């Protein structure tokens, strides 16, 4: 793969805690844009952004329509909308049908980001109780990007990482605690 | 070296981009529907969904059907437009309309409302209920438009799956509804049918925001979750259309995650409720910025 320019992360059940752990250990000088799609039951992600910001070493913002992806910033998908990345590396939203019961859908984010960033993208699938993200991660890989999956044995909910491994496979399968150091190493050569 | 004759083979993803571009061109040249200014990522996704649902294998085969099979146009349009909606989606918005916008509308003897991109009509009925409860419906005229003929037909019927009714009732109450949503529909089997009296002052009409012009003088324009599908220039054209339709001081209500930050014509509007994307035309003096 090329030097990574963006990281997309998907998670569901157990995701908030996992993200807190992950974001607290990322190096604050990372220059990649980071985009998170986490299924939450709630109608806004304001609170989630606040909670994440308390732990994160990088700024956390809700991803907004048409805005460019910013390096060194964690962008969180708004609830109720699919979040897509345009080839121009700006965000787009849609209210298209749910994809396997989810909107935002990790697959939708990963597919579009994979086409925008091709082999300069890292996809990360964390804990979750469904299979969203598996096809998206396969798309990341087929575009030359790199795939990281949380070790199912280590995940609060194993289904999502298991589906990802089954459908997409992974370049790295690691416990949560090892993923931030791995990203730091891959992103800061 | 000159000429592309010996260019390396394209990556699959680049090939797909070419196919999508040809499909969009065919749709425009053959049928006059122009999707070239739609936001590409979600448009491409829907084209690929059509490939799946039609089991054509490739986008190019869709293009062939578009060119040679007249009946295929309706199927393609249905797949490309996203008539997904809810009643009282974002209840706070409807509450704000009732509390912040209706008191101003009440001062007009006749209230014209343009609901653009009405999809299956859930928001039209929501609005009608809201106006009715505010005692304004008798003076109101709602123009509900969409460019999807099927969707308009569906909107006119006002029949929806009963399983949605529970969520919609909650939203209705959260929006400040004063009765029970069930008072406005009859339930049968798995379906609910909205009271057709709510349609007394609604005109459903086909209007394409890409090509059609101003057709009414409006006091309120609702266009939620349509501009997200448009590229910057098309968003700007559409906003200019709304500006030209609105009376001075008229209101514009967009989807809660839609951004005007990238639209030059947004300067014509000032925020009434920025968080809920409710704006008002021309509250500032022209020329003073
Ligand atoms: C996602 S729906 C929005 C429904 C509703 N306003 C809401 O927010 O719940 C988008 C609608 O915009 C319509 N639309 C898309 N492009 C259009 C165009 N160029 N002209 C008119 N309507 C269009 C689609 O047919 C679809 O019904």
Short mmCIF file of C-alpha atoms and ligand atoms in Angstrom, two decimals:
data_model
loop_
_atom_site.label_atom_id
_atom_site.label_comp_id
_atom_site.label_asym_id
_atom_site.label_seq_id
_atom_site.Cartn_x
_atom_site.Cartn_y
_atom_site.Cartn_z
CA UNK A 1 0.00 0.00 0.00
CA UNK A 2 0.93 3.68 -0.39
CA UNK A 3 1.57 5.98 2.57
CA UNK A 4 -1.76 6.05 4.40
CA UNK A 5 -3.75 9.26 4.14
CA UNK A 6 -6.91 8.27 5.92
CA UNK A 7 -8.21 5.74 8.45
CA UNK A 8 -11.83 4.54 8.54
CA UNK A 9 -13.09 2.78 11.64
CA UNK A 10 -16.32 0.84 12.12
CA UNK A 11 -17.83 -0.52 15.31
CA UNK A 12 -21.14 -1.27 16.94
CA UNK A 13 -22.01 -2.94 20.27
CA UNK A 14 -19.21 -2.15 22.73
CA UNK A 15 -17.86 0.41 20.29
CA UNK A 16 -17.77 3.47 22.49
CA UNK A 17 -15.46 1.90 25.08
CA UNK A 18 -13.29 0.44 22.35
CA UNK A 19 -12.97 3.81 20.64
CA UNK A 20 -12.05 5.51 23.92
CA UNK A 21 -9.24 3.01 24.42
CA UNK A 22 -8.09 3.36 20.83
CA UNK A 23 -8.17 7.15 20.65
CA UNK A 24 -6.42 7.64 23.98
CA UNK A 25 -3.34 5.90 22.60
CA UNK A 26 -3.02 7.45 19.14
CA UNK A 27 -0.07 9.78 18.74
CA UNK A 28 -1.23 13.40 18.72
CA UNK A 29 0.89 14.21 15.68
CA UNK A 30 -0.89 11.80 13.30
CA UNK A 31 -1.66 13.58 10.05
CA UNK A 32 -4.20 11.15 8.63
CA UNK A 33 -7.90 11.97 8.53
CA UNK A 34 -9.78 9.57 10.78
CA UNK A 35 -13.45 8.75 10.16
CA UNK A 36 -15.58 6.72 12.55
CA UNK A 37 -18.90 5.04 11.94
CA UNK A 38 -20.34 3.67 15.17
CA UNK A 39 -23.92 2.40 15.38
CA UNK A 40 -25.60 4.07 18.33
CA UNK A 41 -29.24 3.90 19.26
CA UNK A 42 -29.44 7.61 19.91
CA UNK A 43 -30.64 10.36 17.62
CA UNK A 44 -27.50 12.49 17.81
CA UNK A 45 -23.79 11.83 18.23
CA UNK A 46 -23.13 15.01 20.17
CA UNK A 47 -22.73 13.19 23.44
CA UNK A 48 -20.57 10.50 21.87
CA UNK A 49 -18.25 13.16 20.45
CA UNK A 50 -17.97 14.76 23.89
CA UNK A 51 -17.20 11.47 25.58
CA UNK A 52 -14.61 10.56 22.97
CA UNK A 53 -13.02 13.99 23.17
CA UNK A 54 -12.35 13.45 26.86
CA UNK A 55 -10.06 10.54 25.99
CA UNK A 56 -8.77 11.34 22.54
CA UNK A 57 -5.38 12.82 21.81
CA UNK A 58 -6.79 14.29 18.59
CA UNK A 59 -9.76 16.64 18.12
CA UNK A 60 -13.15 14.93 17.68
CA UNK A 61 -15.87 16.48 15.51
CA UNK A 62 -19.14 15.39 13.95
CA UNK A 63 -18.57 14.92 10.22
CA UNK A 64 -20.47 17.58 8.33
CA UNK A 65 -21.90 17.55 4.85
CA UNK A 66 -19.60 18.84 2.07
CA UNK A 67 -16.78 19.59 4.51
CA UNK A 68 -13.31 18.32 3.58
CA UNK A 69 -11.77 15.45 5.54
CA UNK A 70 -9.15 17.02 7.74
CA UNK A 71 -5.84 15.46 8.65
CA UNK A 72 -5.25 14.86 12.35
CA UNK A 73 -8.96 15.10 13.12
CA UNK A 74 -11.39 12.37 14.18
CA UNK A 75 -14.66 12.74 12.26
CA UNK A 76 -17.74 10.95 13.62
CA UNK A 77 -20.61 9.93 11.31
CA UNK A 78 -23.87 11.69 12.27
CA UNK A 79 -26.77 9.47 13.29
CA UNK A 80 -29.62 8.85 10.88
CA UNK A 81 -27.54 9.48 7.75
CA UNK A 82 -25.13 7.42 5.72
CA UNK A 83 -21.74 9.10 5.59
CA UNK A 84 -19.84 8.89 2.31
CA UNK A 85 -16.48 10.18 1.13
CA UNK A 86 -16.36 11.79 -2.31
CA UNK A 87 -13.42 11.38 -4.68
CA UNK A 88 -12.72 15.05 -3.91
CA UNK A 89 -12.19 13.91 -0.30
CA UNK A 90 -15.14 15.77 1.06
CA UNK A 91 -18.01 14.30 3.03
CA UNK A 92 -21.44 13.58 1.58
CA UNK A 93 -24.55 12.40 3.41
CA UNK A 94 -27.50 10.35 2.27
CA UNK A 95 -30.73 9.06 3.75
CA UNK A 96 -30.90 6.08 1.42
CA UNK A 97 -32.40 2.91 2.88
CA UNK A 98 -30.69 1.33 5.82
CA UNK A 99 -28.02 -1.20 4.92
CA UNK A 100 -28.46 -4.34 7.03
CA UNK A 101 -30.63 -2.35 9.45
CA UNK A 102 -28.01 0.36 9.88
CA UNK A 103 -27.82 4.02 8.95
CA UNK A 104 -25.09 5.15 9.10
CA UNK A 105 -23.68 1.98 7.60
CA UNK A 106 -20.02 1.06 7.92
CA UNK A 107 -20.12 -0.64 4.50
CA UNK A 108 -21.30 2.58 2.85
CA UNK A 109 -18.54 4.61 4.49
CA UNK A 110 -15.81 2.07 3.74
CA UNK A 111 -16.86 1.52 0.10
CA UNK A 112 -16.84 5.20 -0.71
CA UNK A 113 -13.64 5.93 1.21
CA UNK A 114 -11.93 3.00 -0.53
CA UNK A 115 -12.76 4.49 -3.91
CA UNK A 116 -11.62 7.95 -2.84
CA UNK A 117 -8.34 6.90 -1.20
CA UNK A 118 -7.63 3.60 -2.98
CA UNK A 119 -4.35 2.19 -1.61
CA UNK A 120 -3.80 5.07 0.81
CA UNK A 121 -6.54 3.93 3.18
CA UNK A 122 -6.56 1.85 6.35
CA UNK A 123 -9.83 0.19 7.36
CA UNK A 124 -10.39 -0.92 10.95
CA UNK A 125 -13.24 -3.15 12.14
CA UNK A 126 -13.80 -3.33 15.89
CA UNK A 127 -16.33 -4.94 18.23
CA UNK A 128 -19.96 -5.29 17.14
CA UNK A 129 -22.88 -7.68 17.10
CA UNK A 130 -23.69 -7.66 13.39
CA UNK A 131 -21.85 -8.02 10.10
CA UNK A 132 -21.79 -4.42 8.87
CA UNK A 133 -18.34 -3.43 7.63
CA UNK A 134 -17.31 -6.82 6.32
CA UNK A 135 -18.10 -6.04 2.69
CA UNK A 136 -16.72 -2.54 3.09
CA UNK A 137 -13.46 -3.91 4.41
CA UNK A 138 -13.26 -6.26 1.44
CA UNK A 139 -13.65 -3.21 -0.77
CA UNK A 140 -10.83 -1.43 1.09
CA UNK A 141 -8.59 -4.40 0.42
CA UNK A 142 -9.53 -4.84 -3.21
CA UNK A 143 -8.61 -1.19 -3.78
CA UNK A 144 -5.16 -1.83 -2.34
CA UNK A 145 -5.82 -0.51 1.15
CA UNK A 146 -4.92 -2.17 4.40
CA UNK A 147 -7.28 -4.00 6.76
CA UNK A 148 -7.08 -4.28 10.53
CA UNK A 149 -9.60 -6.34 12.48
CA UNK A 150 -9.93 -6.58 16.22
CA UNK A 151 -9.27 -10.13 17.43
CA UNK A 152 -12.79 -11.54 17.95
CA UNK A 153 -11.66 -13.25 21.15
CA UNK A 154 -10.74 -9.83 22.51
CA UNK A 155 -13.91 -8.03 21.36
CA UNK A 156 -16.89 -7.29 23.57
CA UNK A 157 -19.08 -8.50 20.69
CA UNK A 158 -17.31 -10.91 18.36
CA UNK A 159 -19.75 -11.11 15.44
CA UNK A 160 -18.57 -8.06 13.54
CA UNK A 161 -14.86 -8.81 13.59
CA UNK A 162 -15.62 -12.45 12.80
CA UNK A 163 -17.71 -11.50 9.77
CA UNK A 164 -14.98 -9.14 8.62
CA UNK A 165 -12.33 -11.85 8.88
CA UNK A 166 -14.54 -14.31 7.06
CA UNK A 167 -15.57 -12.04 4.19
CA UNK A 168 -12.63 -9.66 3.83
CA UNK A 169 -9.76 -11.26 5.69
CA UNK A 170 -7.25 -8.91 7.27
CA UNK A 171 -3.65 -7.78 7.08
CA UNK A 172 -3.60 -7.55 10.86
CA UNK A 173 -5.84 -9.21 13.41
CA UNK A 174 -4.95 -7.85 16.83
CA UNK A 175 -6.35 -7.23 20.29
CA UNK A 176 -7.68 -3.73 20.89
CA UNK A 177 -4.71 -2.64 23.00
CA UNK A 178 -2.35 -3.34 20.10
CA UNK A 179 -4.31 -1.46 17.43
CA UNK A 180 -3.37 2.11 18.36
CA UNK A 181 0.36 1.29 18.49
CA UNK A 182 -0.03 -0.48 15.14
CA UNK A 183 -1.73 2.55 13.59
CA UNK A 184 0.94 4.84 15.03
CA UNK A 185 3.63 2.69 13.44
CA UNK A 186 1.89 2.43 10.07
CA UNK A 187 1.07 6.13 9.92
CA UNK A 188 4.24 7.72 11.23
CA UNK A 189 7.08 6.17 9.26
CA UNK B 1 5.43 9.17 -26.38
CA UNK B 2 2.23 10.62 -27.68
CA UNK B 3 -1.36 9.43 -27.55
CA UNK B 4 -2.92 7.08 -25.08
CA UNK B 5 -2.68 4.04 -27.35
CA UNK B 6 -0.36 2.11 -25.07
CA UNK B 7 -1.74 3.22 -21.79
CA UNK B 8 -1.62 0.66 -19.01
CA UNK B 9 -4.86 -1.24 -18.39
CA UNK B 10 -7.25 0.61 -16.11
CA UNK B 11 -7.92 -0.44 -12.57
CA UNK B 12 -11.43 -1.89 -12.13
CA UNK B 13 -12.45 1.13 -10.11
CA UNK B 14 -11.53 3.49 -12.97
CA UNK B 15 -13.43 1.32 -15.41
CA UNK B 16 -16.48 1.55 -13.19
CA UNK B 17 -16.21 5.34 -13.20
CA UNK B 18 -16.30 5.29 -17.00
CA UNK B 19 -19.35 3.03 -17.03
CA UNK B 20 -21.15 5.27 -14.55
CA UNK B 21 -20.37 8.33 -16.62
CA UNK B 22 -21.74 6.67 -19.75
CA UNK B 23 -24.89 5.61 -17.91
CA UNK B 24 -25.49 9.18 -16.71
CA UNK B 25 -24.92 10.51 -20.23
CA UNK B 26 -27.28 7.98 -21.73
CA UNK B 27 -29.98 8.88 -19.25
CA UNK B 28 -29.65 12.50 -20.20
CA UNK B 29 -29.33 12.08 -23.97
CA UNK B 30 -32.04 9.45 -24.31
CA UNK B 31 -34.54 10.62 -21.71
CA UNK B 32 -33.62 14.16 -20.71
CA UNK B 33 -33.03 13.37 -17.04
CA UNK B 34 -29.81 15.00 -15.95
CA UNK B 35 -28.02 13.44 -13.01
CA UNK B 36 -24.61 14.80 -13.97
CA UNK B 37 -24.67 17.27 -11.10
CA UNK B 38 -25.59 14.82 -8.39
CA UNK B 39 -23.10 14.06 -5.62
CA UNK B 40 -21.15 11.19 -7.21
CA UNK B 41 -20.56 8.80 -4.30
CA UNK B 42 -24.18 8.12 -3.41
CA UNK B 43 -25.31 8.23 -7.06
CA UNK B 44 -22.77 5.56 -7.93
CA UNK B 45 -23.95 3.49 -5.02
CA UNK B 46 -27.53 3.60 -6.23
CA UNK B 47 -26.52 2.74 -9.79
CA UNK B 48 -24.70 -0.31 -8.43
CA UNK B 49 -27.80 -1.23 -6.44
CA UNK B 50 -29.76 -1.11 -9.69
CA UNK B 51 -27.23 -3.46 -11.22
CA UNK B 52 -27.91 -5.83 -8.35
CA UNK B 53 -31.69 -5.57 -8.31
CA UNK B 54 -31.90 -5.86 -12.09
CA UNK B 55 -29.27 -8.58 -12.15
CA UNK B 56 -27.61 -7.06 -15.17
CA UNK B 57 -24.08 -7.87 -14.08
CA UNK B 58 -22.57 -4.59 -15.28
CA UNK B 59 -23.50 -0.92 -15.42
CA UNK B 60 -23.01 -1.04 -19.18
CA UNK B 61 -25.85 -3.52 -19.50
CA UNK B 62 -28.06 -1.11 -17.56
CA UNK B 63 -27.07 1.56 -20.04
CA UNK B 64 -28.08 -0.68 -22.92
CA UNK B 65 -31.50 -1.26 -21.40
CA UNK B 66 -31.88 2.45 -20.82
CA UNK B 67 -31.22 3.08 -24.50
CA UNK B 68 -33.31 0.28 -25.99
CA UNK B 69 -36.09 -0.49 -23.54
CA UNK B 70 -38.46 2.45 -23.02
CA UNK B 71 -40.16 0.92 -19.98
CA UNK B 72 -36.85 0.74 -18.19
CA UNK B 73 -36.74 4.50 -17.56
CA UNK B 74 -39.29 4.31 -14.75
CA UNK B 75 -37.34 1.53 -13.06
CA UNK B 76 -34.11 3.48 -13.34
CA UNK B 77 -35.64 6.67 -11.96
CA UNK B 78 -37.20 4.79 -9.09
CA UNK B 79 -33.80 3.33 -8.26
CA UNK B 80 -31.93 6.62 -8.54
CA UNK B 81 -34.29 8.83 -6.59
CA UNK B 82 -34.54 8.01 -2.93
CA UNK B 83 -38.15 8.41 -1.85
CA UNK B 84 -37.33 7.58 1.75
CA UNK B 85 -39.15 9.65 4.34
CA UNK B 86 -40.85 9.63 7.72
CA UNK B 87 -43.65 11.53 9.40
CA UNK B 88 -42.40 14.21 11.78
CA UNK B 89 -38.78 13.19 11.25
CA UNK B 90 -36.71 15.42 13.55
CA UNK B 91 -39.65 16.42 15.78
CA UNK B 92 -37.76 19.49 17.01
CA UNK B 93 -37.95 20.93 13.52
CA UNK B 94 -41.72 20.60 13.37
CA UNK B 95 -42.01 22.05 16.84
CA UNK B 96 -39.88 25.01 15.75
CA UNK B 97 -42.03 25.50 12.66
CA UNK B 98 -45.08 25.61 14.88
CA UNK B 99 -43.56 27.93 17.45
CA UNK B 100 -41.23 30.16 15.41
CA UNK B 101 -42.60 30.18 11.88
CA UNK B 102 -46.37 29.73 12.05
CA UNK B 103 -46.96 32.89 14.12
CA UNK B 104 -45.46 34.89 11.24
CA UNK B 105 -47.33 32.91 8.58
CA UNK B 106 -50.54 33.59 10.48
CA UNK B 107 -50.33 37.22 9.42
CA UNK B 108 -50.86 36.34 5.75
CA UNK B 109 -54.41 35.98 4.43
CA UNK B 110 -53.27 33.12 2.18
CA UNK B 111 -50.30 30.89 3.06
CA UNK B 112 -48.41 29.22 0.23
CA UNK B 113 -46.06 26.41 1.10
CA UNK B 114 -43.79 24.61 -1.32
CA UNK B 115 -42.60 21.23 -0.20
CA UNK B 116 -39.89 20.23 -2.69
CA UNK B 117 -38.78 16.60 -2.97
CA UNK B 118 -41.84 15.34 -1.10
CA UNK B 119 -41.04 11.65 -1.75
CA UNK B 120 -43.91 9.45 -0.51
CA UNK B 121 -45.54 12.40 1.17
CA UNK B 122 -44.99 11.69 4.84
CA UNK B 123 -43.85 15.27 5.44
CA UNK B 124 -46.76 16.70 3.50
CA UNK B 125 -49.24 15.02 5.83
CA UNK B 126 -47.15 16.01 8.85
CA UNK B 127 -47.28 19.61 7.75
CA UNK B 128 -51.01 19.48 7.03
CA UNK B 129 -51.67 18.12 10.52
CA UNK B 130 -49.52 20.80 12.07
CA UNK B 131 -51.29 23.56 10.14
CA UNK B 132 -54.68 22.11 11.00
CA UNK B 133 -53.86 22.08 14.70
CA UNK B 134 -52.62 25.65 14.50
CA UNK B 135 -55.89 26.72 12.87
CA UNK B 136 -54.09 27.78 9.68
CA UNK B 137 -54.94 24.98 7.32
CA UNK B 138 -58.02 26.58 5.80
CA UNK B 139 -55.84 29.43 4.55
CA UNK B 140 -53.01 27.23 3.40
CA UNK B 141 -52.06 25.92 -0.03
CA UNK B 142 -49.36 23.26 -0.09
CA UNK B 143 -47.55 22.52 -3.35
CA UNK B 144 -45.93 19.13 -2.93
CA UNK B 145 -43.47 18.37 -5.72
CA UNK B 146 -41.07 15.64 -6.71
CA UNK B 147 -39.57 14.50 -10.02
CA UNK B 148 -40.46 10.89 -9.35
CA UNK B 149 -43.94 10.20 -10.74
CA UNK B 150 -44.29 6.94 -8.81
CA UNK B 151 -43.44 8.68 -5.58
CA UNK B 152 -46.02 11.40 -6.25
CA UNK B 153 -48.66 8.76 -6.86
CA UNK B 154 -47.73 7.07 -3.60
CA UNK B 155 -47.81 10.42 -1.80
CA UNK B 156 -51.28 11.12 -3.09
CA UNK B 157 -52.57 7.82 -1.74
CA UNK B 158 -51.06 8.35 1.69
CA UNK B 159 -50.87 4.64 2.52
CA UNK B 160 -47.99 3.44 4.64
CA UNK B 161 -46.87 0.33 6.52
CA UNK B 162 -48.58 0.17 9.93
CA UNK B 163 -45.34 -0.85 11.60
CA UNK B 164 -44.07 2.74 11.14
CA UNK B 165 -47.03 4.22 12.99
CA UNK B 166 -45.62 3.75 16.47
CA UNK B 167 -42.44 5.70 15.80
CA UNK B 168 -44.39 8.36 13.93
CA UNK B 169 -46.83 8.75 16.84
CA UNK B 170 -43.95 9.32 19.22
CA UNK B 171 -42.45 11.89 16.85
CA UNK B 172 -45.81 13.59 16.44
CA UNK B 173 -46.15 14.03 20.19
CA UNK B 174 -42.53 15.19 20.50
CA UNK B 175 -43.30 17.76 17.80
CA UNK B 176 -46.02 19.17 20.04
CA UNK B 177 -49.01 17.42 18.48
CA UNK B 178 -52.15 18.10 20.48
CA UNK B 179 -54.13 14.94 19.73
CA UNK B 180 -53.22 11.39 18.91
CA UNK B 181 -51.72 10.64 15.52
CA UNK B 182 -54.20 7.78 15.26
CA UNK B 183 -56.93 10.41 14.92
CA UNK B 184 -55.55 11.17 11.47
CA UNK B 185 -55.40 7.72 9.93
CA UNK B 186 -57.37 4.55 9.64
CA UNK B 187 -55.57 1.26 10.13
CA UNK B 188 -56.32 -1.83 8.11
CA UNK B 189 -54.35 -5.04 8.04
CA UNK B 190 -50.70 -4.07 7.88
CA UNK B 191 -51.39 -0.61 6.52
CA UNK B 192 -52.45 2.82 7.63
CA UNK B 193 -54.19 5.34 5.38
CA UNK B 194 -53.91 9.01 6.18
CA UNK B 195 -57.18 10.94 6.36
CA UNK B 196 -57.74 12.25 2.86
CA UNK B 197 -59.24 15.41 4.31
CA UNK B 198 -55.65 16.39 4.99
CA UNK B 199 -55.23 16.66 1.21
CA UNK B 200 -57.89 19.34 0.77
CA UNK B 201 -55.29 22.04 0.24
CA UNK B 202 -52.48 20.01 -1.27
CA UNK B 203 -51.53 20.02 -4.94
CA UNK B 204 -49.14 17.25 -5.93
CA UNK B 205 -47.12 18.11 -9.02
CA UNK B 206 -44.12 16.94 -10.95
CA UNK B 207 -41.26 19.41 -10.70
CA UNK B 208 -37.61 18.74 -11.42
CA UNK B 209 -35.23 20.90 -9.41
CA UNK B 210 -32.52 20.42 -12.05
CA UNK B 211 -34.47 21.82 -14.98
CA UNK B 212 -37.76 23.40 -13.92
CA UNK B 213 -38.36 26.97 -12.88
CA UNK B 214 -40.23 28.95 -10.26
CA UNK B 215 -43.98 28.25 -10.34
CA UNK B 216 -45.43 29.89 -7.25
CA UNK B 217 -44.94 32.62 -4.70
CA UNK B 218 -44.23 30.87 -1.42
CA UNK B 219 -44.19 31.94 2.21
CA UNK B 220 -42.43 28.78 3.30
CA UNK B 221 -40.28 26.34 1.36
CA UNK B 222 -39.52 22.96 2.89
CA UNK B 223 -36.83 21.00 1.17
CA UNK B 224 -35.33 18.47 3.48
CA UNK B 225 -32.74 15.88 2.60
CA UNK B 226 -32.78 16.58 -1.09
CA UNK B 227 -29.86 18.99 -1.42
CA UNK B 228 -27.55 16.40 0.16
CA UNK B 229 -27.80 14.53 -3.14
CA UNK B 230 -26.71 17.54 -5.20
CA UNK B 231 -23.23 18.80 -6.08
CA UNK B 232 -22.30 22.35 -5.07
CA UNK B 233 -23.44 24.11 -8.28
CA UNK B 234 -26.78 22.28 -8.33
CA UNK B 235 -27.33 23.02 -4.66
CA UNK B 236 -26.69 26.65 -5.46
CA UNK B 237 -29.08 26.67 -8.44
CA UNK B 238 -31.76 25.13 -6.25
CA UNK B 239 -31.26 27.63 -3.45
CA UNK B 240 -31.55 30.44 -5.99
CA UNK B 241 -34.82 28.88 -7.15
CA UNK B 242 -36.10 28.89 -3.57
CA UNK B 243 -34.97 32.48 -3.13
CA UNK B 244 -36.83 33.53 -6.27
CA UNK B 245 -39.96 31.69 -5.13
CA UNK B 246 -40.08 33.11 -1.64
CA UNK B 247 -41.73 36.36 -0.66
CA UNK B 248 -39.48 38.75 1.19
CA UNK B 249 -39.21 37.48 4.75
CA UNK B 250 -40.32 34.01 3.63
CA UNK B 251 -38.94 30.92 5.33
CA UNK B 252 -36.73 28.09 4.14
CA UNK B 253 -36.44 24.83 6.05
CA UNK B 254 -33.71 22.32 5.16
CA UNK B 255 -32.65 18.94 6.56
CA UNK B 256 -30.96 19.10 9.94
CA UNK B 257 -27.59 17.98 8.61
CA UNK B 258 -27.59 20.01 5.43
CA UNK B 259 -24.89 22.62 5.16
CA UNK B 260 -25.06 26.00 3.46
CA UNK B 261 -21.38 26.68 4.14
CA UNK B 262 -20.46 25.92 0.54
CA UNK B 263 -23.33 27.76 -1.16
CA UNK B 264 -22.75 31.34 -2.38
CA UNK B 265 -26.50 32.05 -2.59
CA UNK B 266 -26.85 31.20 1.09
CA UNK B 267 -25.97 34.82 1.85
CA UNK B 268 -29.52 35.73 0.80
CA UNK B 269 -30.79 33.96 3.90
CA UNK B 270 -30.33 34.54 7.58
CA UNK B 271 -30.80 31.90 10.24
CA UNK B 272 -33.97 31.80 12.31
CA UNK B 273 -32.86 28.61 13.99
CA UNK B 274 -29.40 27.65 12.76
CA UNK B 275 -29.26 24.28 14.53
CA UNK B 276 -32.54 23.20 12.94
CA UNK B 277 -31.69 24.75 9.56
CA UNK B 278 -34.58 27.18 9.43
CA UNK B 279 -33.77 30.34 7.51
CA UNK B 280 -35.47 33.50 6.39
CA UNK B 281 -35.05 35.37 3.14
CA UNK B 282 -33.49 38.79 3.01
CA UNK B 283 -33.60 39.99 6.55
CA UNK B 284 -30.48 41.96 5.83
CA UNK B 285 -30.36 45.03 3.57
CA UNK B 286 -29.28 44.36 0.01
CA UNK B 287 -25.88 45.84 -0.72
CA UNK B 288 -24.75 46.14 2.87
CA UNK B 289 -23.45 42.56 2.84
C1 LIG C 1 -34.66 11.41 0.70
S1 LIG C 1 -36.08 12.04 -0.06
C2 LIG C 1 -36.51 13.33 1.06
C3 LIG C 1 -37.92 13.18 1.57
C4 LIG C 1 -38.34 14.16 2.64
N1 LIG C 1 -38.17 15.54 2.25
C5 LIG C 1 -37.64 13.89 3.94
O1 LIG C 1 -36.67 14.57 4.28
O2 LIG C 1 -38.03 12.97 4.64
C6 LIG C 1 -35.42 12.85 -1.48
C7 LIG C 1 -36.47 13.14 -2.53
O3 LIG C 1 -35.94 14.09 -3.47
C8 LIG C 1 -36.41 13.79 -4.75
N2 LIG C 1 -35.54 14.40 -5.76
C9 LIG C 1 -34.26 14.06 -6.05
N3 LIG C 1 -33.82 14.80 -7.08
C10 LIG C 1 -34.83 15.64 -7.44
C11 LIG C 1 -34.98 16.62 -8.44
N4 LIG C 1 -33.99 16.89 -9.29
N5 LIG C 1 -36.15 17.28 -8.53
C12 LIG C 1 -37.16 17.00 -7.67
N6 LIG C 1 -37.09 16.07 -6.71
C13 LIG C 1 -35.93 15.39 -6.60
C14 LIG C 1 -36.42 12.27 -4.78
O4 LIG C 1 -37.29 11.76 -5.76
C15 LIG C 1 -36.86 11.92 -3.36
O5 LIG C 1 -38.23 11.72 -3.29
#
